[in-house]
Coordinates of C-alpha atoms and ligand atoms in Angstrom, one line a residue:
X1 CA 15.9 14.7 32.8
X2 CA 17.9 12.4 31.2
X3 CA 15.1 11.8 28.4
X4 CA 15.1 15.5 27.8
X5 CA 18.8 15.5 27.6
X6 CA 18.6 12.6 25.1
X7 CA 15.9 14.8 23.3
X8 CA 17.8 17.5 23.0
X9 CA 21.3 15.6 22.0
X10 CA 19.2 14.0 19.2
X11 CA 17.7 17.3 18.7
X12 CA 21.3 18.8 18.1
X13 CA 22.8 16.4 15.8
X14 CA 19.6 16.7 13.3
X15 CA 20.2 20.2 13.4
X16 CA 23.7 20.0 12.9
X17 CA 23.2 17.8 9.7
X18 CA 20.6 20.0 8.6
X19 CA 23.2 23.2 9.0
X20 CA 25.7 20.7 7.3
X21 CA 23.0 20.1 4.2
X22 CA 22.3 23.8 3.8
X23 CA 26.2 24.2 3.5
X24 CA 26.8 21.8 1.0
X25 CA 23.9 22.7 -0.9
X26 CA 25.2 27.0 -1.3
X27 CA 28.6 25.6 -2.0
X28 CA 27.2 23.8 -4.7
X29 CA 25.1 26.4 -5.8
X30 CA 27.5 28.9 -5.5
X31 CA 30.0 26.4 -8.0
X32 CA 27.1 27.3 -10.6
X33 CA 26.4 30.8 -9.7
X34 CA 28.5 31.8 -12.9
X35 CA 27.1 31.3 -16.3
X36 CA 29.7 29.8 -18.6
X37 CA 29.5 25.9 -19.1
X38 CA 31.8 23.9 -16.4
X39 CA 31.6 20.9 -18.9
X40 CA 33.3 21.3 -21.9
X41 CA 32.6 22.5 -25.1
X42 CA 29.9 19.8 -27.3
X43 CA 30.0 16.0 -26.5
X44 CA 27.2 14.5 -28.0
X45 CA 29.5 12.8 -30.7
X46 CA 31.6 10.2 -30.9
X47 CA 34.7 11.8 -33.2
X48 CA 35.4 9.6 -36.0
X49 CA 38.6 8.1 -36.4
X50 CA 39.5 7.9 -40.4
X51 CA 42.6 5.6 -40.2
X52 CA 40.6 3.0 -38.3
X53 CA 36.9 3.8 -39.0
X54 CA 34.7 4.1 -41.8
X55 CA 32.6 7.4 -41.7
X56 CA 28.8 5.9 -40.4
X57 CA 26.0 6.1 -42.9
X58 CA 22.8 6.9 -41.9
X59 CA 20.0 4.2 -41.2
X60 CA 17.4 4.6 -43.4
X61 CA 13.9 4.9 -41.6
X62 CA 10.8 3.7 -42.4
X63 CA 8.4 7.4 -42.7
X64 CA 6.3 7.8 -39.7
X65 CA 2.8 6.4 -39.9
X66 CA 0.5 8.7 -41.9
X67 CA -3.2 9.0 -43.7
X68 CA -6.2 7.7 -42.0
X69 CA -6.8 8.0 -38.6
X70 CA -8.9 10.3 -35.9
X71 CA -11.7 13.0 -37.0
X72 CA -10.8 16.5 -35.4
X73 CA -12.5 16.4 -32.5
X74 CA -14.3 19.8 -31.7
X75 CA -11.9 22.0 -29.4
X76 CA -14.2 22.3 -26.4
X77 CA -14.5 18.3 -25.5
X78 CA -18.3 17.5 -25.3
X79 CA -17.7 16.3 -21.7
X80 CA -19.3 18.8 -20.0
X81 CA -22.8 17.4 -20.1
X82 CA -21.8 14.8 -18.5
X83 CA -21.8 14.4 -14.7
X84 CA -18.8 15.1 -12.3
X85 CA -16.6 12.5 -13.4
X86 CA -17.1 8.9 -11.6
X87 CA -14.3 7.3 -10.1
X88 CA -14.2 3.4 -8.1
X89 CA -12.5 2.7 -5.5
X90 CA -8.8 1.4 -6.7
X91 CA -8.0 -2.5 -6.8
X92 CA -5.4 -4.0 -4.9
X93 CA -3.3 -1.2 -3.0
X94 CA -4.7 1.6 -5.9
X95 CA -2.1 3.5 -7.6
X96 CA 0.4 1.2 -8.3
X97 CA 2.4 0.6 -11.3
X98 CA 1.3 -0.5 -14.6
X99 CA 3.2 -3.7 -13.5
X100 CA 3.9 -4.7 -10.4
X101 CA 7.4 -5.6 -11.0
X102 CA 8.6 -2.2 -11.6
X103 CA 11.1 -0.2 -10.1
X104 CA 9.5 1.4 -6.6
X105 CA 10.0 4.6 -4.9
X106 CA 10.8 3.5 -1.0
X107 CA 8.7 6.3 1.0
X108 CA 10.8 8.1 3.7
X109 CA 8.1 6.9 6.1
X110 CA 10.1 3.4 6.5
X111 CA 13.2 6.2 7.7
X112 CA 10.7 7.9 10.0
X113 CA 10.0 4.7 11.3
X114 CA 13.2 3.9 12.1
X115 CA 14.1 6.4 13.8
X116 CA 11.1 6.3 16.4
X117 CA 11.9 2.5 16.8
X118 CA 15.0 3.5 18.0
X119 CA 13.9 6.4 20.1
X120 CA 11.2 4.1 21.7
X121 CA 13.7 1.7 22.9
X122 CA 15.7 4.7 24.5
X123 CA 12.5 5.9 26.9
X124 CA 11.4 2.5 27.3
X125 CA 14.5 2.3 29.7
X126 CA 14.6 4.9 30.6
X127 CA 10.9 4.7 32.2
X128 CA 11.9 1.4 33.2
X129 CA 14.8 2.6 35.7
X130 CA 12.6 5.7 36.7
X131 CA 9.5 2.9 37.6
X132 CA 12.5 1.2 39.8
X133 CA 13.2 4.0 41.6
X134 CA 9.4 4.9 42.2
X135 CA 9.1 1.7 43.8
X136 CA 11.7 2.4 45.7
X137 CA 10.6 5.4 46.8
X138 CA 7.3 4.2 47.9
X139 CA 8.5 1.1 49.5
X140 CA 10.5 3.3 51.7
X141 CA 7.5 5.9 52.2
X142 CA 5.4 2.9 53.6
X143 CA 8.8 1.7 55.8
X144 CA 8.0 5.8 57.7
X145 CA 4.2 5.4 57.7
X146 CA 4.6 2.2 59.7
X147 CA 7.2 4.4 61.9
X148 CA 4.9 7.3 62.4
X149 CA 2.3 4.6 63.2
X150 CA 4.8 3.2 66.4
X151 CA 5.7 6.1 67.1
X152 CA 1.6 7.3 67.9
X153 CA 1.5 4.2 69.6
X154 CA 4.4 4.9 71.6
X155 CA 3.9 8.3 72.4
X156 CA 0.3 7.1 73.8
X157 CA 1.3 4.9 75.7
X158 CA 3.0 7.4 77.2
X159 CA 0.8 9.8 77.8
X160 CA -1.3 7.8 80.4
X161 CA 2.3 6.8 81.9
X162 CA 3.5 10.3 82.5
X163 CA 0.5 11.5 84.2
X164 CA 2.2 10.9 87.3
X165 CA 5.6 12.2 86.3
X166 CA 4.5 14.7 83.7
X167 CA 7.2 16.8 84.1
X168 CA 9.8 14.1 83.6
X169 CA 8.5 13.3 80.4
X170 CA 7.2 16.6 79.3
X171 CA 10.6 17.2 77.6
X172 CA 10.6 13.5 76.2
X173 CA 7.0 13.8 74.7
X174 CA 7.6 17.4 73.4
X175 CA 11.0 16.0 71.5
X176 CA 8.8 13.1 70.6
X177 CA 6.3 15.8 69.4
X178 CA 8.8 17.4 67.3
X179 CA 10.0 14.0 65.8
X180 CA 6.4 13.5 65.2
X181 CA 5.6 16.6 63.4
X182 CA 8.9 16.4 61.7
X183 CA 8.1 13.0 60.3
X184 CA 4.7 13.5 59.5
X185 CA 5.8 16.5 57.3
X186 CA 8.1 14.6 56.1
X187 CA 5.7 11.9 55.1
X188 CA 2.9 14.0 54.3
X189 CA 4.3 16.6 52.2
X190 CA 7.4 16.1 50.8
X191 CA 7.1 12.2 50.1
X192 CA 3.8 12.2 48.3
X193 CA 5.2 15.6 46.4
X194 CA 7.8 13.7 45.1
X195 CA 5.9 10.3 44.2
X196 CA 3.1 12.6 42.9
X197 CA 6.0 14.7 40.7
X198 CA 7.6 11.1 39.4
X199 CA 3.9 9.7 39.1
X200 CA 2.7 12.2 36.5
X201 CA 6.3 12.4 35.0
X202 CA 5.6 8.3 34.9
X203 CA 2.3 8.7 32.9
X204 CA 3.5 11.7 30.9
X205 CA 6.1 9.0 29.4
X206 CA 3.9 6.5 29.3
X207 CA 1.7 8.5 27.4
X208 CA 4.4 9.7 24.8
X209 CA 5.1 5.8 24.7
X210 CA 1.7 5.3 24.1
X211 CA 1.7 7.9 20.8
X212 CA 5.1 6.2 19.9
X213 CA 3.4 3.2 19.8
X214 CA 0.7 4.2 17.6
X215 CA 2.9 5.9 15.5
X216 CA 5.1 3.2 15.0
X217 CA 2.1 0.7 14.0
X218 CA 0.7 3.4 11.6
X219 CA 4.1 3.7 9.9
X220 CA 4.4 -0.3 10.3
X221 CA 1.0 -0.1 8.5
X222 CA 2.2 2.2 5.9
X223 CA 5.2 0.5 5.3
X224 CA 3.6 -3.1 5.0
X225 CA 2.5 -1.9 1.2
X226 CA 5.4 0.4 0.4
X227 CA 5.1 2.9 -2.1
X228 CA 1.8 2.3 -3.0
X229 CA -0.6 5.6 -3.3
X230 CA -4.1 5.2 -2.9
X231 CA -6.1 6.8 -5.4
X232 CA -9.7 6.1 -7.2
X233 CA -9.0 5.4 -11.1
X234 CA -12.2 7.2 -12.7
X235 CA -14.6 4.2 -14.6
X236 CA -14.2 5.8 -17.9
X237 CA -11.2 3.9 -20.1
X238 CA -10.4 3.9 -23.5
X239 CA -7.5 2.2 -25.7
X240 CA -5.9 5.6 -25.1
X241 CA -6.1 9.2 -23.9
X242 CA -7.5 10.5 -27.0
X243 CA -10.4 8.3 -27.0
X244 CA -10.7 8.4 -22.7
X245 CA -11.3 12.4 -23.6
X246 CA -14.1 11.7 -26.1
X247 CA -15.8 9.9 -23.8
X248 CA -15.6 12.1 -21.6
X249 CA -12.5 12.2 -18.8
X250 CA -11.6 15.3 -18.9
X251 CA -8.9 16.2 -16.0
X252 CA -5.4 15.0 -16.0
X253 CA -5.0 11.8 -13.8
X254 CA -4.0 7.9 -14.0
X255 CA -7.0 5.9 -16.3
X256 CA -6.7 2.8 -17.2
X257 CA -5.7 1.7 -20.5
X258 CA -7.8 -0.8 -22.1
X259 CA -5.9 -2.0 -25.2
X260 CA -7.5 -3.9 -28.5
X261 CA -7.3 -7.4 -28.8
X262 CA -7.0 -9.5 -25.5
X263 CA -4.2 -7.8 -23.7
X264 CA -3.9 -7.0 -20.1
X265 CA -5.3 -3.6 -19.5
X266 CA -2.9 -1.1 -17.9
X267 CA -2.2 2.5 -16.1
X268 CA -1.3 5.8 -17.3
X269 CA -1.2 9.0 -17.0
X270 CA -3.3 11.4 -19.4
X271 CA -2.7 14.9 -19.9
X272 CA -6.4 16.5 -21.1
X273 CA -5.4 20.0 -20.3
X274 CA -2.1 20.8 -22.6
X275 CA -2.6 21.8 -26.2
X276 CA -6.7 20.6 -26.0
X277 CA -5.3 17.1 -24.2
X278 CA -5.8 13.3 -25.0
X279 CA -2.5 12.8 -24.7
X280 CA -1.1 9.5 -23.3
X281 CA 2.1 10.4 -21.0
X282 CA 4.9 8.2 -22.0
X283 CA 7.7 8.9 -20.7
X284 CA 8.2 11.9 -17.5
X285 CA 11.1 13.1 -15.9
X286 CA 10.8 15.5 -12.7
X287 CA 12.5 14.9 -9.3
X288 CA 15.4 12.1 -10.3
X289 CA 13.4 9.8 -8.3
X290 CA 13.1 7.2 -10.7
X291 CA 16.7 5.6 -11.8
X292 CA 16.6 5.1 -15.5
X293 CA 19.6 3.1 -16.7
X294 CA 17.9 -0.1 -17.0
X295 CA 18.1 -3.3 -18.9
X296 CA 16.4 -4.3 -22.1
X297 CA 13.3 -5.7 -20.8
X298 CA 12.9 -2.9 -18.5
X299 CA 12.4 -0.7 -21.3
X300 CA 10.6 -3.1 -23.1
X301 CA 8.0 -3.6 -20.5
X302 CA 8.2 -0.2 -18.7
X303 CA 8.4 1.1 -15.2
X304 CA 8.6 3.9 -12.9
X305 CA 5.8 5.5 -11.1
X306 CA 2.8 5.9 -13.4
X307 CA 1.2 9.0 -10.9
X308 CA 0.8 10.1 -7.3
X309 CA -1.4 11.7 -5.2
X310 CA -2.1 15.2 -5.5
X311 CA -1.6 17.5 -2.2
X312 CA -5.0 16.0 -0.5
X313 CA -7.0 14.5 -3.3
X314 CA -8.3 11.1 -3.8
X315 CA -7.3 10.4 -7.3
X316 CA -3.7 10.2 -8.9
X317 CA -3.8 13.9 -10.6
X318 CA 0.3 14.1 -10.7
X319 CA 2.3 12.2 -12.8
X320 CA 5.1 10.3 -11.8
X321 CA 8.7 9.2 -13.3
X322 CA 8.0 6.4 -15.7
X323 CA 8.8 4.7 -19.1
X324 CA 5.7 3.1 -20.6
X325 CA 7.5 0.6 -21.9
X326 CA 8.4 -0.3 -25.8
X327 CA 5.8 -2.8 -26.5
X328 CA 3.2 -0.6 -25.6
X329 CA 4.6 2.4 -27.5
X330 CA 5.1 0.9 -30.3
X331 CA 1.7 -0.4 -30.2
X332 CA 0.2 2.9 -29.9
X333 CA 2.0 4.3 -32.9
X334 CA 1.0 1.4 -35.0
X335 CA -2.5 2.1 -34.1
X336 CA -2.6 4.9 -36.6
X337 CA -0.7 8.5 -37.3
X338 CA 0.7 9.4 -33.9
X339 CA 2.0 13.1 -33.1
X340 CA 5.1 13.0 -30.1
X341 CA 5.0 15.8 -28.0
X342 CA 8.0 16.8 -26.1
X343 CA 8.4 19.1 -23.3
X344 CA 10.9 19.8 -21.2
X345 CA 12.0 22.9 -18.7
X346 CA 15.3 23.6 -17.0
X347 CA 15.9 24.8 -13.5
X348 CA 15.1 28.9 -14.0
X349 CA 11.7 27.4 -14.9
X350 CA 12.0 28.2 -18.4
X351 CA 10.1 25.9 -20.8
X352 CA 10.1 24.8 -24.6
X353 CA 8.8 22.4 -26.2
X354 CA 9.4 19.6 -30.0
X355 CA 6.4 18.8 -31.6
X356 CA 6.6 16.1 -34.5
X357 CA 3.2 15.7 -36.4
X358 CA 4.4 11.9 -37.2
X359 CA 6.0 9.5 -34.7
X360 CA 6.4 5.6 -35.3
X361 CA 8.2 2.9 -33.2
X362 CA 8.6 -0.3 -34.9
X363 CA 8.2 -3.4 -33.0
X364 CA 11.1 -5.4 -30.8
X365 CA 12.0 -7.6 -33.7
X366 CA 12.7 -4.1 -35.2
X367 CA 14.5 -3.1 -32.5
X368 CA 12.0 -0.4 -31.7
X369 CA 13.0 1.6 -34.7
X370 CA 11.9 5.7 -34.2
X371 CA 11.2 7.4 -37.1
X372 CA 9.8 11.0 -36.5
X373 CA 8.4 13.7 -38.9
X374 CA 7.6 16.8 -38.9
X375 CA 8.9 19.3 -36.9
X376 CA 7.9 22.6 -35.1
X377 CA 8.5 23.7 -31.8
X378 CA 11.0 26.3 -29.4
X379 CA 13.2 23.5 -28.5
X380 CA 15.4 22.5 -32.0
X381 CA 15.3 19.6 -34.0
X382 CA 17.1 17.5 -31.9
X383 CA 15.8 14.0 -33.5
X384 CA 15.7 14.6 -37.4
X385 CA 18.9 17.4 -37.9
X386 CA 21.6 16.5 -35.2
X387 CA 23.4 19.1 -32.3
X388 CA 23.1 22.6 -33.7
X389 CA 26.7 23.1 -31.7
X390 CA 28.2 20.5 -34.1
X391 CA 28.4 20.6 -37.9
X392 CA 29.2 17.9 -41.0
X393 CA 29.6 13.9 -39.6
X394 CA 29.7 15.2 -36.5
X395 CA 26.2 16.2 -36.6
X396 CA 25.0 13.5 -38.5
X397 CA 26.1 11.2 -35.9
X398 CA 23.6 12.8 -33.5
X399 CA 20.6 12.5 -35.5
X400 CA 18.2 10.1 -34.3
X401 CA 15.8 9.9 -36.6
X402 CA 16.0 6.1 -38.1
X403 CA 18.0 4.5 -34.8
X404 CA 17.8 1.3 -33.4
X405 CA 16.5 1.1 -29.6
X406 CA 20.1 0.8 -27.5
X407 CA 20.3 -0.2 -23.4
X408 CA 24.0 -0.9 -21.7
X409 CA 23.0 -4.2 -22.1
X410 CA 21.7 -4.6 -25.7
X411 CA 24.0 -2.4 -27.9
X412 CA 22.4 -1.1 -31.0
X413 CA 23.3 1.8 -31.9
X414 CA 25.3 3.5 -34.8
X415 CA 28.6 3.8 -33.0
X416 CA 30.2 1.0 -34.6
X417 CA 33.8 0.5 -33.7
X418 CA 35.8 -2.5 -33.6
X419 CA 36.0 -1.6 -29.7
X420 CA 33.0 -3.2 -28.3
X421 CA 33.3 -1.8 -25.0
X422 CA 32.6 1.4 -27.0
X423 CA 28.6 1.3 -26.1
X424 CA 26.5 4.4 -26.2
X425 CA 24.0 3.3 -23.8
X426 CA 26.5 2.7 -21.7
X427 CA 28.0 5.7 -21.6
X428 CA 25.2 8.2 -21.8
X429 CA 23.1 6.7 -18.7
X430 CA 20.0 5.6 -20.1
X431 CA 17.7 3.7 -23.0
X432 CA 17.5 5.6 -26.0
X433 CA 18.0 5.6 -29.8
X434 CA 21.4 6.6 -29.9
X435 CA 23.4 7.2 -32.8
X436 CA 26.9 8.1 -32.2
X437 CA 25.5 9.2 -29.2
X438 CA 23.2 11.3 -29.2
X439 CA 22.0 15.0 -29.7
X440 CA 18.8 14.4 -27.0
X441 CA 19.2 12.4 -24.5
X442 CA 15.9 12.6 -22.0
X443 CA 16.6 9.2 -20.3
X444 CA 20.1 9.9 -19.1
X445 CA 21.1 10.4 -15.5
X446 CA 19.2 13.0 -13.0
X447 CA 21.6 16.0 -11.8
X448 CA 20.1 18.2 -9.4
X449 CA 20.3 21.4 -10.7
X450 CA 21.3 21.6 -13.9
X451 CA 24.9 22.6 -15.1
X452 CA 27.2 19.5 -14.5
X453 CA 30.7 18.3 -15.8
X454 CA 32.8 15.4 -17.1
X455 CA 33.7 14.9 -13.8
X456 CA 30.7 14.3 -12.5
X457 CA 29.3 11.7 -15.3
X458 CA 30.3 8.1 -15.2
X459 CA 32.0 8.0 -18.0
X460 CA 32.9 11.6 -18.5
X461 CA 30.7 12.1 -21.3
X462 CA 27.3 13.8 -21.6
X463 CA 25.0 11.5 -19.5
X464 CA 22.4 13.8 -18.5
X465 CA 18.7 14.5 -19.4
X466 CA 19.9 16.4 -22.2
X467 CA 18.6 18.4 -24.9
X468 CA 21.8 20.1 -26.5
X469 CA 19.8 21.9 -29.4
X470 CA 18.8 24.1 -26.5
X471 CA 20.9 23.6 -23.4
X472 CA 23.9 22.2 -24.8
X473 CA 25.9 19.1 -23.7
X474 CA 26.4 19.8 -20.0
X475 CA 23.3 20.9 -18.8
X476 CA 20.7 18.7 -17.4
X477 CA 17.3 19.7 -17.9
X478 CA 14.7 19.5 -14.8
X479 CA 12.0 18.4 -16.5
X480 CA 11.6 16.4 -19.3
X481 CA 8.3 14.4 -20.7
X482 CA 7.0 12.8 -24.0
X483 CA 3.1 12.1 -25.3
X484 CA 1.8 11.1 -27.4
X485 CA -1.9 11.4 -29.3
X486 CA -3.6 10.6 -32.9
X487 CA -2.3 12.4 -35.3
X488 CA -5.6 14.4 -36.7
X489 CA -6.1 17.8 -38.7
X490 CA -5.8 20.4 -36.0
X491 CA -8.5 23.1 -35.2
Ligands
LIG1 C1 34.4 16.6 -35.1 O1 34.7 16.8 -33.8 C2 36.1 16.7 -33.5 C3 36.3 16.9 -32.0 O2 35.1 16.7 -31.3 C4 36.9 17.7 -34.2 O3 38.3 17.5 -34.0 C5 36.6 17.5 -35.7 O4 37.3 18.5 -36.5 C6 35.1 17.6 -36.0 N1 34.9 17.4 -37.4 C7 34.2 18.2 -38.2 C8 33.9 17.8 -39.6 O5 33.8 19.3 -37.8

């Protein structure tokens, strides 16, 4: 009983915080149930002060990569003649990162197992106390079988002594009889009822121990490689998407990169299906599980979750939250003309998208310098023409076409100010090319939902995944991700 008790206490509580959750979550929904902004008007900028500050001139950038590069490949990829697509089984632990060192996504199972640790250690005592008592119980059933046994004796015994003075004793032996029946009732029914009642509820805890058990070594199990997802990588590879999807890989998944030259070959994830695919994923945004205000070499190397599992499937169709990291974006646009796709969608499910024809990232002695070309696409011109909410140098100093790659802890953007506490990176949440700050700004901080305030940021400014040429300053967008392919003459 008192297991069930503890079940249903435990029971109670969850519920409780789950009714609690719910709560919060329609307050805070309700908050947002109006339409205006509850930020404040645009906050991309960085005002300019004239007595103190000379008005910032732009950067000039390098133009994007252009001329040479990929043949148009035929719309329908020539894949189909080839068989299902072959996949190996995945290398140590499958779907990890690209590097090992990068950020990890804890999976709730290590909470789950918690939890049944503890609730383990609760029935384990309790079956220990309820085994005590059993003992005790049967102890004290063989003390009344060994009584019934003397008392058979006894009443033998008398028998052949009372044949003489039956009489006399017939009273004795009949309240003897009665004590007999009594006790052997008592012994024979009720006893064993109860030991047989407290031996099955014995073995249906020791049972639910038993799955306990189990479950806690399976979730041990699962926990020993934490946030590692098993999937096959398929065998085809390619220096990137475009070329994977000439050869042949066809669905969108994690391949494996296999750059020019000597380097270490890497994960990703392509996306074959959008706009006739071979585009190499690098940078997503989905869920906020991924925290992206990180250092320098973060950025420069990359991390996040490259994909996971999808639903049941063997193989990493989903992308995760990641950064590809600098060096290997830069790389990719020095391979040739590279396009930049970027798509984004807020939190009605409304989507649009900025397409730029050319996109080039210098190298780190650079300082990762973007320069975009270019434009069409539903979402603004958010990189080359500034906030459409702001106008003159306030605009210009959103444009970021041209900047410098800035993190909190390598400031190099165009905000400069005698004040060197004044750090766009810093402010806005994530590593970007920030101007004087920013007009886009799809690495900033995660807020569920999408409208949010000054109150809520850090730093009261705009740090959220933010496009403001379509959502404005305090809205932050639910998805957000960037590819890239060869530039080539489309169809
Ligand atoms: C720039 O923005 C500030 C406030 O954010 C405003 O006071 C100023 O007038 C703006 N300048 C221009 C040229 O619009």
């Amino acid at each position: 009983q008192r297991v069930v008790t503890l079940w249903i206490l435990s029971k109670s509580s969850a519920m409780k915080r789950l009714l609690l959750l719910l709560l919060c979550v329609s307050i805070v929904k309700s908050q947002f149930d109006y339409d205006e902004e509850p930020g404040v008007g645009a906050r991309g900028h960085r005002p300019l002060d004239k007595r103190w500050e000379a008005t910032p001139t732009l950067r000039p950038a390098p133009p994007p990569i252009s001329g040479g590069g990929y043949r148009a490949r035929p719309s329908q990829p020539q894949a189909s003649h080839l068989k299902k697509l072959e996949r190996k089984a995945p290398d140590a632990g499958g779907c990890l990162h690209a590097d090992p060192n990068m950020g990890v996504l804890c999976p709730t199972g290590c909470v789950l197992q918690d939890t049944l640790v503890k609730q383990e250690r609760n029935i384990k005592t309790t079956v220990r106390d309820l085994g005590n008592e059993v003992d005790e119980l049967s102890q004290s059933t063989s003390t009344s079988f060994q009584y019934v046994g003397t008392l058979k004796e006894l009443w033998a015994k008398k028998q052949k002594q009372t044949i003489d003075n039956q009489n006399a004793v017939n009273g004795f032996s009949s309240e003897l009889e009665k004590h007999q029946i009594y006790i052997q009732e008592t012994v024979n029914t009720h006893i064993p009822n109860n030991l047989r009642v407290l031996r099955s509820i014995l073995e249906n805890l020791r049972s639910k121990i038993q799955k306990l058990e189990s479950d806690v070594s399976a979730q041990m199990d699962y926990c020993r490689n934490p946030c590692s997802v098993s999937c096959n990588i398929p065998v085809v590879s390619g220096k990137e998407c475009e070329e994977i999807i000439r050869k042949g890989g066809d669905t969108s998944e994690m391949y494996l990169i296999q750059p020019e030259g000597f380097a270490k070959p890497y994960k990703v994830y392509c996306d074959m299906k959008t706009e006739n695919g071979g585009w190499t994923v690098i940078q997503n945004r989905q869920d906020g599980s991924v925290d992206f205000g990180r250092k320098w070499d973060a950025y420069k190397k990359g991390f996040g979750n490259i994909a996971i599992n999808e639903d049941a499937k063997k193989y990493c169709g989903l992308p995760g939250e990641y950064w590809l990291g600098n060096d290997k974006i830069s790389h990719f646009t020095k391979m040739g003309p590279t396009e930049l796709l970027i798509e984004m969608e807020d939190w009605k499910g409304d989507k649009v998208k900025a397409h730029y024809g050319g996109f080039t990232v210098q190298n780190e002695a650079n300082k990762y310098q973007i320069s975009v070309s270019k434009y069409k696409g539903t979402a603004g011109n958010a990189l080359m023409d500034g906030a459409s909410q702001l106008v003159g140098e306030n605009r210009t100093m959103t444009i970021h076409n041209g900047m410098f790659f800035s993190t909190y802890d390598r400031d190099n953007d165009g905000w400069v100010t005698a004040d060197l506490s004044k750090q766009c990176s810093k402010e806005d949440g994530g590593g970007w090319w920030y101007n004087r700050c920013h007009s886009a700004n799809p690495n900033g901080r995660y807020y569920w939902g999408g409208h949010y305030s000054w109150d809520m940021a850090k730093h009261g400014t705009d740090d959220g995944v933010v496009w403001m040429n379509w959502k404005g300053s305090w809205y932050s967008l639910k998805k957000m991700s960037m590819k890239i392919r060869p530039f080539f003459p489309q169809q």
